[in-house]
Short mmCIF file of C-alpha atoms and ligand atoms in Angstrom, two decimals:
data_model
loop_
_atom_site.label_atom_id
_atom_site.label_comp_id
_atom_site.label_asym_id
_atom_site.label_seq_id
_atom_site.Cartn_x
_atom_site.Cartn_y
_atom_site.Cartn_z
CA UNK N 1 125.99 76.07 99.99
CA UNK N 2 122.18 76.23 99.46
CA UNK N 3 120.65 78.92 101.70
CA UNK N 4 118.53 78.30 104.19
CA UNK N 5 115.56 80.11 105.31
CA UNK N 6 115.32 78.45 108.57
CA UNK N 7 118.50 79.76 110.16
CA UNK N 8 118.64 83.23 108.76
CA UNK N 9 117.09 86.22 110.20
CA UNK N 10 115.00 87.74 107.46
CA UNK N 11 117.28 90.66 105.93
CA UNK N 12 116.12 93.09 103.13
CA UNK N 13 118.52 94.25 100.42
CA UNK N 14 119.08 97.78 102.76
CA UNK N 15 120.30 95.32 105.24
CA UNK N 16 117.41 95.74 107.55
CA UNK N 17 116.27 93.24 109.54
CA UNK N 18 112.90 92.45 109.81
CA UNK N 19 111.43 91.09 113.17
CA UNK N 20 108.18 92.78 113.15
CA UNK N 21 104.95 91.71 111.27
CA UNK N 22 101.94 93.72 111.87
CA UNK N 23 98.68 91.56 110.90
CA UNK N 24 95.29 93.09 109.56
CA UNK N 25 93.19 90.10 110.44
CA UNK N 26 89.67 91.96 108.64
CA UNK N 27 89.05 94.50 106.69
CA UNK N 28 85.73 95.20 108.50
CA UNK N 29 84.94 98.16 111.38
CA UNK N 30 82.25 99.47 113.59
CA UNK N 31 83.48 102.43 112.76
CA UNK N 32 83.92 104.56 109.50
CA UNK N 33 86.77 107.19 110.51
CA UNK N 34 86.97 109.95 107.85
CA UNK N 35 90.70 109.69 107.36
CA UNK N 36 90.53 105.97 107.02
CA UNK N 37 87.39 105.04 105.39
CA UNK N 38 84.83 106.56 102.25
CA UNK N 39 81.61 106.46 103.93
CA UNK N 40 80.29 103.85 101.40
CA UNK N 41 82.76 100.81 101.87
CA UNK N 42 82.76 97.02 99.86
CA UNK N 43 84.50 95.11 101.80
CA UNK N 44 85.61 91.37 101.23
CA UNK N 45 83.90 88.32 100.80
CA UNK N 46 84.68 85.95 103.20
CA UNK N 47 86.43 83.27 101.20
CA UNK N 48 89.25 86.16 100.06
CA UNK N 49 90.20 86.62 103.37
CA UNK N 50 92.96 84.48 105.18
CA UNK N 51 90.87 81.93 107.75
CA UNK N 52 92.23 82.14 111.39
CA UNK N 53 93.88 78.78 110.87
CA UNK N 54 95.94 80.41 108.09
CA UNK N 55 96.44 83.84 109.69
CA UNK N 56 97.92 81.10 112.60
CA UNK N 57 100.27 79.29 110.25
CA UNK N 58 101.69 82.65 108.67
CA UNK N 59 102.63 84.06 111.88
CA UNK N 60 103.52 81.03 113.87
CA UNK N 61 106.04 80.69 109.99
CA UNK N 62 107.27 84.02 110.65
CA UNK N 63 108.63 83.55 114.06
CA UNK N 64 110.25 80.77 113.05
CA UNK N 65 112.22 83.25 110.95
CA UNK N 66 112.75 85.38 113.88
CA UNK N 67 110.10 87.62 114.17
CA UNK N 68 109.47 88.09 117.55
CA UNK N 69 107.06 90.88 117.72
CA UNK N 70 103.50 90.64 116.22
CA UNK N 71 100.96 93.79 116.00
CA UNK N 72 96.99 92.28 115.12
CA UNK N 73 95.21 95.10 113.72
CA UNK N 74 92.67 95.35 110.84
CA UNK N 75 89.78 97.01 110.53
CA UNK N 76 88.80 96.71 113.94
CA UNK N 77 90.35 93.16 114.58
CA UNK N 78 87.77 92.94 117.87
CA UNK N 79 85.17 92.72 115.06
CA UNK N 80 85.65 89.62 113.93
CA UNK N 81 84.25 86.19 115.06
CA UNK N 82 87.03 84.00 116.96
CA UNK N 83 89.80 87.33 117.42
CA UNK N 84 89.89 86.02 120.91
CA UNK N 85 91.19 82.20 120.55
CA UNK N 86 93.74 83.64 117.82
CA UNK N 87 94.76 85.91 120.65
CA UNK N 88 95.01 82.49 122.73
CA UNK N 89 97.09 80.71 120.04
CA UNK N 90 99.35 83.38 119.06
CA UNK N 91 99.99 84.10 123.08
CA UNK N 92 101.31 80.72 123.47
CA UNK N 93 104.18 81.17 120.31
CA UNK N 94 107.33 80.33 121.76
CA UNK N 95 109.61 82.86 120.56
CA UNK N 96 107.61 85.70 120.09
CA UNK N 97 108.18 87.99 122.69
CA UNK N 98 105.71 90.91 122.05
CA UNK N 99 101.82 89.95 121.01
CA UNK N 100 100.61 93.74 120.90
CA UNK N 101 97.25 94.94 119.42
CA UNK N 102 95.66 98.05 117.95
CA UNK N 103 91.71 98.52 118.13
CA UNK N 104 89.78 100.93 118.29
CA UNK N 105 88.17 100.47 121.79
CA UNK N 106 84.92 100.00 120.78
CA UNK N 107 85.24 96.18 122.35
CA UNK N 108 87.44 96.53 125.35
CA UNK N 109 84.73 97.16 128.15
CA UNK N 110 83.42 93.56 127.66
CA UNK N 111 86.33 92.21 125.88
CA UNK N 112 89.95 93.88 127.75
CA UNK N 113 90.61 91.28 130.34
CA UNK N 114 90.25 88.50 128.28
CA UNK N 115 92.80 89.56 125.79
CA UNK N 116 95.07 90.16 128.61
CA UNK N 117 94.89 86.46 129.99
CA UNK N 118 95.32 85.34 126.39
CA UNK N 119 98.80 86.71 126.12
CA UNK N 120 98.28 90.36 124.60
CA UNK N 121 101.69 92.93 126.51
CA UNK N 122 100.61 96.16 125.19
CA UNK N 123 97.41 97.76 123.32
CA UNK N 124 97.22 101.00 121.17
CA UNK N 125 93.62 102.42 121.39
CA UNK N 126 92.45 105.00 118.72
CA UNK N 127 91.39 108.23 120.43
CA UNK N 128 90.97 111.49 118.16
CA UNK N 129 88.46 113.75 120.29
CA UNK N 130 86.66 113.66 123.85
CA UNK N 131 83.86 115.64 122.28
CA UNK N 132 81.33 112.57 121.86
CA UNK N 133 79.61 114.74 118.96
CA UNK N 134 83.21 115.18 117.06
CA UNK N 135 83.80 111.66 117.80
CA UNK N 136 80.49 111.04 116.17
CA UNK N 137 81.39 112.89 113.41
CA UNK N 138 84.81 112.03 113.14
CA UNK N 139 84.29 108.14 113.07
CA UNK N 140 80.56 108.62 111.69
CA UNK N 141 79.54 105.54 113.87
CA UNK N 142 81.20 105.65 117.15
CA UNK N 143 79.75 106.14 120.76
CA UNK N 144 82.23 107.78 122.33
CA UNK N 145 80.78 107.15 126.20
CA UNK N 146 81.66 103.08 124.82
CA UNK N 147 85.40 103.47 124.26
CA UNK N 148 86.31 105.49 127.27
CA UNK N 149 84.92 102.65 129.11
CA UNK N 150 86.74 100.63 126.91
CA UNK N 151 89.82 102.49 128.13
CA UNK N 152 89.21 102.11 131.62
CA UNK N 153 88.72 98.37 131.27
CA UNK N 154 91.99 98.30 129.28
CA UNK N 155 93.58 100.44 132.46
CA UNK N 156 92.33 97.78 134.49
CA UNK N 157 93.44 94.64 133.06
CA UNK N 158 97.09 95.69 133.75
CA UNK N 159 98.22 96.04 130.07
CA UNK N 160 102.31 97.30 130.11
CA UNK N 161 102.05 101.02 128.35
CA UNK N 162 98.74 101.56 126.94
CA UNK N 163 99.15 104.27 124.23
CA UNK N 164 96.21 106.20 122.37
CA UNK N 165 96.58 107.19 118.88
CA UNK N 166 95.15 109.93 117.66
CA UNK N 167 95.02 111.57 113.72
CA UNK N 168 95.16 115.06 113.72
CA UNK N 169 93.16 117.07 110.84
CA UNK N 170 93.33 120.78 111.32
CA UNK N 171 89.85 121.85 111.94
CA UNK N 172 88.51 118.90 112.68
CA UNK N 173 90.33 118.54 116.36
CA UNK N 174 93.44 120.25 116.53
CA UNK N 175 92.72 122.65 118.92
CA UNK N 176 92.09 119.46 121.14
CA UNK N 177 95.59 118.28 121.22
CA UNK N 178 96.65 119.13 124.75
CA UNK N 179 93.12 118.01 126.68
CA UNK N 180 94.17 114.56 125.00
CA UNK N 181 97.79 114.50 126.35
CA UNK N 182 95.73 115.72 129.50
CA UNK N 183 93.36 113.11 129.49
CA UNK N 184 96.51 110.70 128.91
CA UNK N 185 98.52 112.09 131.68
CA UNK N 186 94.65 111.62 133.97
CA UNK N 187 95.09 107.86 133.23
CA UNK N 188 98.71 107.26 133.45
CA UNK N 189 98.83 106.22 129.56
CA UNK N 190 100.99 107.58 126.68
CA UNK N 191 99.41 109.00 123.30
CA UNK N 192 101.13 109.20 120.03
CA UNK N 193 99.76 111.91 117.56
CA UNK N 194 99.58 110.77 114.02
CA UNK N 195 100.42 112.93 110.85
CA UNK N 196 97.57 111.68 108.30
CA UNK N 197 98.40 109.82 105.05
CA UNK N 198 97.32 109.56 101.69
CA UNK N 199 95.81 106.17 101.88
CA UNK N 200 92.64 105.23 99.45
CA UNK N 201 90.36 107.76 98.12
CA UNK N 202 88.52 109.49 100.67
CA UNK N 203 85.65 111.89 100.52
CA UNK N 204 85.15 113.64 103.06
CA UNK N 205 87.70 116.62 103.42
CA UNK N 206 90.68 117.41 101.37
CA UNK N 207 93.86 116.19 103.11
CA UNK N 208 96.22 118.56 101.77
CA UNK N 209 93.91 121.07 103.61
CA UNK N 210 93.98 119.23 106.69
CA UNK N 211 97.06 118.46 106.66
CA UNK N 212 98.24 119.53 110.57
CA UNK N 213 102.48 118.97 111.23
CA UNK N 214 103.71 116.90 114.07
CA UNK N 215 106.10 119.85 115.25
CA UNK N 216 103.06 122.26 115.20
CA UNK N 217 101.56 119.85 117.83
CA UNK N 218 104.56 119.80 119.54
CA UNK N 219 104.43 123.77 119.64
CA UNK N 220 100.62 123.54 120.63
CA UNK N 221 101.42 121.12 123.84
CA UNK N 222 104.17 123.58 125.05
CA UNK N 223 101.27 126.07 125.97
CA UNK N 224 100.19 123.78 128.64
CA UNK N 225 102.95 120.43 129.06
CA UNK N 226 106.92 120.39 129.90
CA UNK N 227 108.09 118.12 127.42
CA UNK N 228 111.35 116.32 127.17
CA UNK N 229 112.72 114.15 124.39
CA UNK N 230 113.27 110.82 125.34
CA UNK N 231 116.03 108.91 123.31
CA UNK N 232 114.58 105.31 123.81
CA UNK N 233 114.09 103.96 120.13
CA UNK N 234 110.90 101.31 120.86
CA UNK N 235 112.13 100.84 117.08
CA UNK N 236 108.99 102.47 115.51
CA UNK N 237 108.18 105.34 113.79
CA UNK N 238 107.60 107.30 116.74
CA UNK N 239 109.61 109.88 118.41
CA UNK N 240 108.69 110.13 121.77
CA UNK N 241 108.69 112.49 124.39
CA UNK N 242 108.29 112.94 128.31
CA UNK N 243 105.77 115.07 129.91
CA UNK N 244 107.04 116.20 132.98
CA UNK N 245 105.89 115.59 135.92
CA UNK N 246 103.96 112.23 134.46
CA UNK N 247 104.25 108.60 133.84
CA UNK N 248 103.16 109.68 130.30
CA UNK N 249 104.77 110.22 127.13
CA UNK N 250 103.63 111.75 123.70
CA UNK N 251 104.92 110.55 120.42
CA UNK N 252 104.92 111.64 116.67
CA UNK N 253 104.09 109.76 113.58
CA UNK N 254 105.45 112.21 111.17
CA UNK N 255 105.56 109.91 107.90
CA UNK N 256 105.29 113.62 105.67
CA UNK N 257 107.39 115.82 107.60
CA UNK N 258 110.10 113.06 109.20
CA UNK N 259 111.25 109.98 107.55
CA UNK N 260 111.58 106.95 108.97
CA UNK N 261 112.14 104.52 106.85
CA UNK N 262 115.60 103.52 107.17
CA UNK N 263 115.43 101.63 110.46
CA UNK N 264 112.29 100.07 109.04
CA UNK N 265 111.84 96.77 111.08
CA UNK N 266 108.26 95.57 109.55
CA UNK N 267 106.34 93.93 106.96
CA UNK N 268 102.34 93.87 107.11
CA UNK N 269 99.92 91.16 105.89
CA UNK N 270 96.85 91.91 104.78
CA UNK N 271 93.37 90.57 105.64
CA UNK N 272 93.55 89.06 102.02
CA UNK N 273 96.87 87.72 102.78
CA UNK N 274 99.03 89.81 100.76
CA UNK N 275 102.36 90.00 102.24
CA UNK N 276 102.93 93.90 102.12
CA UNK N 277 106.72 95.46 102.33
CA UNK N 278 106.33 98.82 102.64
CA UNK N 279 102.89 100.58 103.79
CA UNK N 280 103.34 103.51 101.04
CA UNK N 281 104.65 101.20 98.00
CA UNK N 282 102.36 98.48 96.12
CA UNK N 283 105.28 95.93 96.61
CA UNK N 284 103.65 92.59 98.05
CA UNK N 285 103.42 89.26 97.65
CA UNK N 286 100.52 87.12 97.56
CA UNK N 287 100.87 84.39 100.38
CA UNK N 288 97.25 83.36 100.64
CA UNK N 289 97.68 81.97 97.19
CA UNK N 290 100.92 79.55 98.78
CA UNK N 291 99.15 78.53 101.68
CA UNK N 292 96.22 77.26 99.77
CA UNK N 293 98.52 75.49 96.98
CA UNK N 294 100.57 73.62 99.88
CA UNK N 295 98.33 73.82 102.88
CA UNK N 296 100.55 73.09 105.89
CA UNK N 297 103.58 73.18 104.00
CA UNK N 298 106.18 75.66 106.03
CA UNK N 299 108.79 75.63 103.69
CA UNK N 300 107.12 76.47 100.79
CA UNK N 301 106.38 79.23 103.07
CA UNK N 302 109.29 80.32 104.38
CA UNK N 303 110.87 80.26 101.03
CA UNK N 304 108.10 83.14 99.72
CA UNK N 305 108.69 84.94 102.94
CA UNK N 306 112.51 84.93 102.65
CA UNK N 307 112.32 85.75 99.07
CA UNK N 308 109.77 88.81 99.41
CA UNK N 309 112.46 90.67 101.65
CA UNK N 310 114.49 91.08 98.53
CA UNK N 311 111.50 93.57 96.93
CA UNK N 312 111.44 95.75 100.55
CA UNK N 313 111.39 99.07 99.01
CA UNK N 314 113.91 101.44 100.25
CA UNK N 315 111.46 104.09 101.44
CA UNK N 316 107.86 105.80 100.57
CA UNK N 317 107.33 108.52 99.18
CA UNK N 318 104.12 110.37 100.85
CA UNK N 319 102.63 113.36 99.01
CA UNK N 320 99.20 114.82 100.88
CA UNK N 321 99.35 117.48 97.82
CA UNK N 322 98.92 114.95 95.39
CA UNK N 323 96.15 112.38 94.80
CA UNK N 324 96.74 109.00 96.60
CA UNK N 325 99.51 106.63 94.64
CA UNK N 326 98.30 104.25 96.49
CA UNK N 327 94.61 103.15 96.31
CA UNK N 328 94.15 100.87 99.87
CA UNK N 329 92.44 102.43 102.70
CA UNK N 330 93.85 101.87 105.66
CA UNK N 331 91.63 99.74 106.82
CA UNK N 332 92.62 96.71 104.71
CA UNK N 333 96.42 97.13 105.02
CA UNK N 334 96.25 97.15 108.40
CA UNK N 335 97.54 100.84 110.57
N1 SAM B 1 90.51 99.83 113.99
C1 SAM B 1 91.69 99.91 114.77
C2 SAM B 1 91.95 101.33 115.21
O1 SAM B 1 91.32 102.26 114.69
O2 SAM B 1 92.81 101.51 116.08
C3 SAM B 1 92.91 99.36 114.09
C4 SAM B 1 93.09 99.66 112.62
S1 SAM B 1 93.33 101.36 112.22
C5 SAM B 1 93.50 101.27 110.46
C6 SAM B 1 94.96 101.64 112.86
C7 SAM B 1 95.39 103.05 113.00
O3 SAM B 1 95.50 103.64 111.74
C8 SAM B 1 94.44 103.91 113.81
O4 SAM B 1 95.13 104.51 114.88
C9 SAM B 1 93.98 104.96 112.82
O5 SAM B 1 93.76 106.17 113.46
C10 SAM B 1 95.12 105.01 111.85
N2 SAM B 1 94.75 105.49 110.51
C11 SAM B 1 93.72 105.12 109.74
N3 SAM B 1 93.73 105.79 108.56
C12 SAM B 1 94.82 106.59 108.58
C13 SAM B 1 95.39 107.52 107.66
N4 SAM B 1 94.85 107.76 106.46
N5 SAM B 1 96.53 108.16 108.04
C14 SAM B 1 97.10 107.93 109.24
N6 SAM B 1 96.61 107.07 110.15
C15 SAM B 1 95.48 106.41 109.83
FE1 SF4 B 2 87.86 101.43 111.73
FE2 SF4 B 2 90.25 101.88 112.76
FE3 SF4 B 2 89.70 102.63 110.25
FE4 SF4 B 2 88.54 103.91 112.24
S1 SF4 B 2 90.75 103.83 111.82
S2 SF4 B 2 87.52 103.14 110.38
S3 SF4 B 2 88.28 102.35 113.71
S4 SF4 B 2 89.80 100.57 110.99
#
């Protein structure tokens, strides 16, 4: 019997099953966060990147194979023209149960109600210091005054668990890690502390150095916060636990010092349209280039989709002591 891609949930070669897509829909930001960008960034000429129409067809393909949970992020995805009406379009996908985005704020004040109404359950928000000059400093561009209003409007519109994110470099602002969980726990929102990764070339401190450990954190918060684990897998990377006495709860992203990857649930496409498998292996496959052979032509589609599952590397293999193995910032695949 010939198998069919439109019945089958999409299963890699681990047997993982993969409902998730996270979307980078540009490769362009208002900011330039040291972690994530070099200070001096080319970015994409227009026609290399996926039009909205197309980004619309991928992911309205990929529910239709059962993914029900889509994460737009970029760049700053609030950056580019029309974000909003994808928003709309992708809000209205029957069978996808969880439109969530990541931004980092820099939009929201104007923008956070209107992304609401279009469909959008849950928003991550990046958040690394409250000290506007770090946060100057830290995402060489950013008004810091603009995003906490951002955060407020986000607060709100009503979205279901708001979570900050937040990359912690020692020196930088590690000493700041429990006024953020307090400044969390102020606005009834969760935060999730990221370990950073070795991600393009960048130039502005030496990672290795800077390198701080989830469980340090953890040790750091204990000073000041009650926390208890919580067992609830939201079937991320996170591990997530409650502070007491508070609606709010902290997570780790620990991709160095805890691995994840065998309940991996997601696949990323890129702002070029490169359908990645794995954010710390090159394996991808280039989708823009069957979308503009067969424009319109969802089986062509779904057969590239069904077929990439079966490259889905079993796991990454993150060294900050090393240079990058993989040359992408962050940016373009998409965080
Ligand atoms: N511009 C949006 C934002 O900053 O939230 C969305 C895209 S950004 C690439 C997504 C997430 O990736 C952010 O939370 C950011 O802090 C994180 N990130 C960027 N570079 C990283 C790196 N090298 N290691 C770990 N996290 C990183
Ligand atoms: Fe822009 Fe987000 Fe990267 Fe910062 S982390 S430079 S906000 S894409």
């Amino acid at each position: 019997m010939s198998h069919s891609p439109f019945t089958k949930p999409l299963v890699d070669r681990f047997g993982r099953v993969v409902n998730y897509l996270r979307v980078s829909i540009t490769d362009r930001c208002d900011f330039r966060c040291l972690y994530c960008m070099a200070e001096d960034m080319e970015f994409l000429p227009r026609s290399q990147i996926l039009t909205l129409e197309e980004i619309q067809f991928i992911c309205q393909t990929f529910v239709g194979l059962g993914v029900s949970k889509i994460r737009i992020t970029g760049g700053e995805p609030l950056v580019r023209n029309g974000a909003l009406g994808l928003l709309q379009q992708l809000g209205q996908l029957q069978g996808l149960d969880e439109l969530v985005m990541t931004t980092n704020g820099s939009q929201l004040a104007t923008m956070a109600a209107a992304i609401k109404a279009a469909g959008v359950k849950r928003i991550n928000i990046s958040l690394d210091t409250l000290d506007a000059e770090k946060f100057r400093i830290l995402t060489r561009t950013g008004d810091l005054p603009q995003v906490l209003r951002g955060i407020d409007a986000a607060v709100a519109a009503g979205f279901e668990r708001i979570k900050l994110n937040a990359v912690v470099l020692k020196d930088r602002n590690h000493l700041e890690v429990a006024d953020l969980v307090g400044f969390a726990v102020d606005k009834g929102i969760d935060i999730s502390f990221i370990e950073e990764m070795p991600l393009g070339v960048v130039d502005s401190h030496n990672r290795s150095v800077a390198f701080y450990p989830s469980e340090q954190i953890r040790q750091d918060l204990q000073q000041r916060f009650r926390l208890s684990p919580l067992n609830d897998s939201t079937g991320g990377p996170s591990r997530y636990w409650q502070v007491d006495g508070s609606s709010s709860r902290v997570g780790f992203i620990s991709p160095h010092s805890a691995n994840f990857c065998s309940s991996c649930n997601r696949v990323r496409l890129t702002a070029e349209g490169r359908l990645l498998l794995c954010l710390g292996n090159e394996h991808s496959v280039d989708l823009k280039a069957v979308v503009r052979q067969s424009p319109g032509d969802s089986q062509q589609l779904q057969q590239a989709i069904v077929d990439a599952m079966q490259i889905k590397p079993e796991q990454h293999h993150f060294d900050i002591h090393q240079q990058p193995i993989i040359m992408r910032h962050m940016n373009k695949t998409g965080g």
